[in-house]
Amino acid sequence: EVQLVESGGGLVQPGGSLRLSCAASGLIFSSSWMYWVRQAPGKGLVWVSRISPDGSTTTYADSVKGRFTISRDNTKNTLYLQMNSLRAEDSAVYYCTRSQRGGLDWGQGTMVTVSS
Amino acid sequence: QSALTQPASVSGSPGQSITISCTGTSSDISAYNYVSWYQQHPGKAPKLMIYEVSNRPSGVSNRFSGSKSGNTASLAISGLQAEDEADYYCSSFTSSSTVVFGGGTKLTVL
């Protein structure tokens, strides 16, 4: 069974930084495309970023390009999202997901709140 | 990349069938067979229900089915049950190598 466990969320001031982590198990992590997806309170799902199995290819949504960085450590089966220059509109539950044939397996999410 | 278009809400009585549509463009739904559907109950993480347009993961009821025609994908649920009441989201891979979600559809079982 695939397990994805996010951590690192919390309250941060506008302009601040936060790094999210996602520990993966039950899958061949080093062969998996990994994504981050977020959901603001009461709103829909929004794709944030993706990274190739070897980490050489990354893609970002326009709304986070230049501020967020996705990375991975295949030796630790862990996915990361470094979030800088955070804005109020970045407040959301952030989900770590594994892509397989276009379908996503989901973690339980970690809440990020950007507020002064 | 604009969100895929879904109806805000649909409803049906127990035992009935419903369909949720998801409309995109030539850069996403009609260009790829990487259309997926997710079910989300309040306070829970989304759950994969359909992948690659019409495939069901192991453990998902065969009451759920997916299809695609041109720019529009559809999720059909037959034999509605109370537990099917949830939010449903479609998603598609895009020509920009990104992923786009629909705005979500709230299913109410009357």
Short mmCIF file of C-alpha atoms in Angstrom, two decimals:
data_model
loop_
_atom_site.label_atom_id
_atom_site.label_comp_id
_atom_site.label_asym_id
_atom_site.label_seq_id
_atom_site.Cartn_x
_atom_site.Cartn_y
_atom_site.Cartn_z
CA GLU A 1 0.00 0.00 0.00
CA VAL A 2 1.28 3.42 -0.98
CA GLN A 3 1.79 5.74 2.00
CA LEU A 4 2.65 9.41 1.64
CA VAL A 5 3.12 11.39 4.85
CA GLU A 6 3.53 15.16 4.63
CA SER A 7 5.05 17.36 7.31
CA GLY A 8 6.40 20.85 7.75
CA GLY A 9 3.24 22.91 7.50
CA GLY A 10 2.36 25.68 9.91
CA LEU A 11 1.84 29.40 10.37
CA VAL A 12 4.24 31.75 8.61
CA GLN A 13 4.24 35.50 8.02
CA PRO A 14 3.87 36.98 4.53
CA GLY A 15 7.24 37.02 2.82
CA GLY A 16 8.48 34.12 4.91
CA SER A 17 9.65 30.64 3.96
CA LEU A 18 8.66 27.09 4.74
CA ARG A 19 9.88 23.67 3.61
CA LEU A 20 7.44 20.82 3.28
CA SER A 21 8.54 17.18 3.34
CA CYS A 22 6.81 14.02 2.20
CA ALA A 23 7.99 10.59 3.34
CA ALA A 24 7.00 7.88 0.88
CA SER A 25 6.66 4.13 1.41
CA GLY A 26 5.02 1.19 -0.31
CA LEU A 27 6.18 2.29 -3.74
CA ILE A 28 9.32 2.38 -5.83
CA PHE A 29 9.99 6.02 -5.06
CA SER A 30 13.00 6.35 -7.35
CA SER A 31 10.80 5.38 -10.33
CA SER A 32 7.88 7.66 -9.51
CA TRP A 33 6.87 11.06 -10.82
CA MET A 34 5.87 13.09 -7.77
CA TYR A 35 3.59 16.10 -7.59
CA TRP A 36 2.45 18.70 -5.07
CA VAL A 37 -1.20 19.75 -5.17
CA ARG A 38 -2.82 22.34 -2.91
CA GLN A 39 -6.33 23.19 -1.77
CA ALA A 40 -7.28 26.48 -0.15
CA PRO A 41 -10.00 26.26 2.52
CA GLY A 42 -13.37 25.66 0.85
CA LYS A 43 -11.83 25.74 -2.61
CA GLY A 44 -10.85 23.27 -5.30
CA LEU A 45 -7.69 21.35 -6.07
CA VAL A 46 -4.81 23.19 -7.72
CA TRP A 47 -1.70 21.56 -9.15
CA VAL A 48 1.51 23.18 -7.91
CA SER A 49 4.56 21.33 -9.18
CA ARG A 50 6.00 18.03 -10.40
CA ILE A 51 9.39 16.33 -10.48
CA SER A 52 10.73 13.46 -12.55
CA PRO A 53 11.98 10.22 -10.95
CA ASP A 54 15.64 11.25 -11.16
CA GLY A 55 14.95 14.87 -10.24
CA SER A 56 16.27 16.25 -13.50
CA THR A 57 12.93 17.64 -14.73
CA THR A 58 10.74 19.99 -12.74
CA THR A 59 7.62 21.93 -13.72
CA TYR A 60 5.70 24.62 -11.84
CA ALA A 61 2.37 26.36 -11.96
CA ASP A 62 2.71 29.98 -13.02
CA SER A 63 1.42 31.12 -9.62
CA VAL A 64 4.45 29.68 -7.79
CA LYS A 65 7.17 29.82 -10.45
CA GLY A 66 10.30 31.52 -9.10
CA ARG A 67 9.14 31.22 -5.48
CA PHE A 68 8.74 27.46 -4.92
CA THR A 69 11.30 24.71 -5.53
CA ILE A 70 10.48 21.02 -5.70
CA SER A 71 13.19 18.48 -5.00
CA ARG A 72 13.65 14.89 -3.89
CA ASP A 73 16.08 12.59 -2.13
CA ASN A 74 15.73 9.10 -3.56
CA THR A 75 18.07 7.70 -0.90
CA LYS A 76 15.58 8.80 1.76
CA ASN A 77 12.36 8.24 -0.24
CA THR A 78 11.47 11.84 0.50
CA LEU A 79 9.94 14.66 -1.56
CA TYR A 80 10.35 18.33 -0.68
CA LEU A 81 8.77 21.67 -1.47
CA GLN A 82 10.73 24.77 -0.55
CA MET A 83 8.37 27.73 -0.43
CA ASN A 84 9.80 31.25 -0.37
CA SER A 85 8.23 34.71 -0.53
CA LEU A 86 4.98 33.30 0.76
CA ARG A 87 1.73 35.20 0.21
CA ALA A 88 -1.67 35.02 1.85
CA GLU A 89 -3.01 33.29 -1.26
CA ASP A 90 -0.58 30.43 -0.72
CA SER A 91 -2.54 29.40 2.37
CA ALA A 92 -3.84 25.91 1.74
CA VAL A 93 -3.59 22.24 2.52
CA TYR A 94 -0.63 20.91 0.54
CA TYR A 95 -0.86 17.34 -0.68
CA CYS A 96 2.03 15.14 -1.76
CA THR A 97 0.98 12.88 -4.61
CA ARG A 98 2.43 10.05 -6.67
CA SER A 99 1.54 9.94 -10.36
CA GLN A 100 0.98 6.59 -11.97
CA ARG A 101 -0.51 6.40 -15.46
CA GLY A 102 -1.98 9.84 -14.91
CA GLY A 103 -3.77 8.95 -11.70
CA LEU A 104 -2.63 10.34 -8.36
CA ASP A 105 -2.20 8.65 -4.99
CA TRP A 106 -2.52 11.18 -2.14
CA GLY A 107 -1.09 11.85 1.26
CA GLN A 108 -3.24 13.25 4.07
CA GLY A 109 -1.96 16.79 3.50
CA THR A 110 -0.29 19.45 5.62
CA MET A 111 -1.79 22.86 6.30
CA VAL A 112 0.10 26.04 5.48
CA THR A 113 -1.24 29.34 6.77
CA VAL A 114 0.32 32.61 5.65
CA SER A 115 -0.78 35.41 7.93
CA SER A 116 0.62 38.22 10.05
CA GLN B 1 -3.81 27.29 -17.72
CA SER B 2 -7.52 27.67 -16.99
CA ALA B 3 -9.32 25.12 -14.86
CA LEU B 4 -11.41 22.45 -16.53
CA THR B 5 -15.14 23.19 -16.43
CA GLN B 6 -17.41 21.10 -14.23
CA PRO B 7 -20.97 21.73 -13.04
CA ALA B 8 -20.99 23.12 -9.54
CA SER B 9 -23.50 20.57 -8.32
CA VAL B 10 -25.46 17.51 -9.32
CA SER B 11 -27.97 15.45 -7.38
CA GLY B 12 -29.78 12.16 -7.59
CA SER B 13 -31.85 9.77 -5.52
CA PRO B 14 -30.54 6.47 -4.18
CA GLY B 15 -30.43 3.85 -6.90
CA GLN B 16 -30.42 6.39 -9.71
CA SER B 17 -27.58 7.17 -12.11
CA ILE B 18 -25.85 10.50 -12.60
CA THR B 19 -23.17 11.88 -14.90
CA ILE B 20 -20.65 14.62 -14.20
CA SER B 21 -19.09 16.39 -17.18
CA CYS B 22 -15.64 17.91 -17.43
CA THR B 23 -14.88 20.20 -20.35
CA GLY B 24 -11.40 21.21 -21.42
CA THR B 25 -9.61 22.19 -24.59
CA SER B 26 -7.50 20.80 -27.40
CA SER B 27 -4.45 21.31 -25.15
CA ASP B 28 -5.58 18.97 -22.41
CA ILE B 29 -8.53 16.56 -22.47
CA SER B 30 -8.69 15.98 -26.21
CA ALA B 31 -4.90 15.80 -26.53
CA TYR B 32 -4.19 13.11 -23.96
CA ASN B 33 -5.79 10.07 -22.40
CA TYR B 34 -4.47 11.11 -18.98
CA VAL B 35 -7.87 12.10 -17.60
CA SER B 36 -8.52 11.18 -13.98
CA TRP B 37 -11.38 11.56 -11.51
CA TYR B 38 -11.16 11.99 -7.73
CA GLN B 39 -13.69 11.71 -4.91
CA GLN B 40 -13.26 13.86 -1.83
CA HIS B 41 -15.31 13.63 1.34
CA PRO B 42 -15.29 16.61 3.73
CA GLY B 43 -12.06 16.90 5.66
CA LYS B 44 -10.46 14.00 3.80
CA ALA B 45 -7.82 13.67 1.12
CA PRO B 46 -8.98 13.04 -2.45
CA LYS B 47 -9.27 9.45 -3.62
CA LEU B 48 -8.50 8.24 -7.14
CA MET B 49 -11.62 6.80 -8.77
CA ILE B 50 -10.74 6.71 -12.48
CA TYR B 51 -7.44 7.02 -14.36
CA GLU B 52 -6.54 7.07 -18.06
CA VAL B 53 -10.12 8.13 -18.92
CA SER B 54 -11.87 4.89 -18.04
CA ASN B 55 -9.72 2.65 -15.83
CA ARG B 56 -10.71 1.88 -12.24
CA PRO B 57 -8.07 1.28 -9.57
CA SER B 58 -8.36 -1.90 -7.57
CA GLY B 59 -11.03 -1.56 -4.90
CA VAL B 60 -13.14 1.07 -6.65
CA SER B 61 -16.71 -0.02 -7.29
CA ASN B 62 -17.71 -0.84 -10.85
CA ARG B 63 -20.62 1.56 -10.32
CA PHE B 64 -18.11 4.24 -11.31
CA SER B 65 -17.16 4.60 -14.97
CA GLY B 66 -15.38 7.16 -17.11
CA SER B 67 -15.42 8.18 -20.75
CA LYS B 68 -14.23 10.90 -23.08
CA SER B 69 -15.43 12.49 -26.29
CA GLY B 70 -13.48 15.32 -27.86
CA ASN B 71 -12.83 18.02 -25.29
CA THR B 72 -15.24 16.58 -22.71
CA ALA B 73 -14.72 13.80 -20.20
CA SER B 74 -17.50 12.29 -18.11
CA LEU B 75 -17.85 10.38 -14.87
CA ALA B 76 -20.91 8.21 -14.49
CA ILE B 77 -22.12 6.76 -11.21
CA SER B 78 -24.84 4.14 -11.27
CA GLY B 79 -26.92 2.80 -8.40
CA LEU B 80 -26.33 5.92 -6.29
CA GLN B 81 -25.64 5.27 -2.61
CA ALA B 82 -25.56 7.65 0.33
CA GLU B 83 -21.79 7.15 0.66
CA ASP B 84 -21.29 8.55 -2.86
CA GLU B 85 -22.19 12.02 -1.59
CA ALA B 86 -18.93 13.95 -1.95
CA ASP B 87 -17.04 16.41 -4.11
CA TYR B 88 -15.72 15.10 -7.41
CA TYR B 89 -12.81 16.54 -9.39
CA CYS B 90 -11.54 15.77 -12.87
CA SER B 91 -7.98 16.36 -13.98
CA SER B 92 -5.95 16.17 -17.18
CA PHE B 93 -2.36 16.34 -18.29
CA THR B 94 -1.71 19.34 -20.54
CA SER B 95 0.47 20.23 -23.50
CA SER B 96 2.52 22.47 -21.18
CA SER B 97 3.52 19.38 -19.18
CA THR B 98 1.41 20.58 -16.29
CA VAL B 99 -1.75 19.18 -14.75
CA VAL B 100 -5.07 20.99 -14.60
CA PHE B 101 -8.02 20.21 -12.34
CA GLY B 102 -11.69 20.98 -12.73
CA GLY B 103 -13.38 23.29 -10.28
CA GLY B 104 -15.16 20.41 -8.58
CA THR B 105 -18.74 19.12 -8.49
CA LYS B 106 -20.72 18.59 -5.30
CA LEU B 107 -22.81 15.44 -5.55
CA THR B 108 -25.86 15.34 -3.31
CA VAL B 109 -27.72 12.08 -2.77
CA LEU B 110 -31.30 13.08 -2.03
#
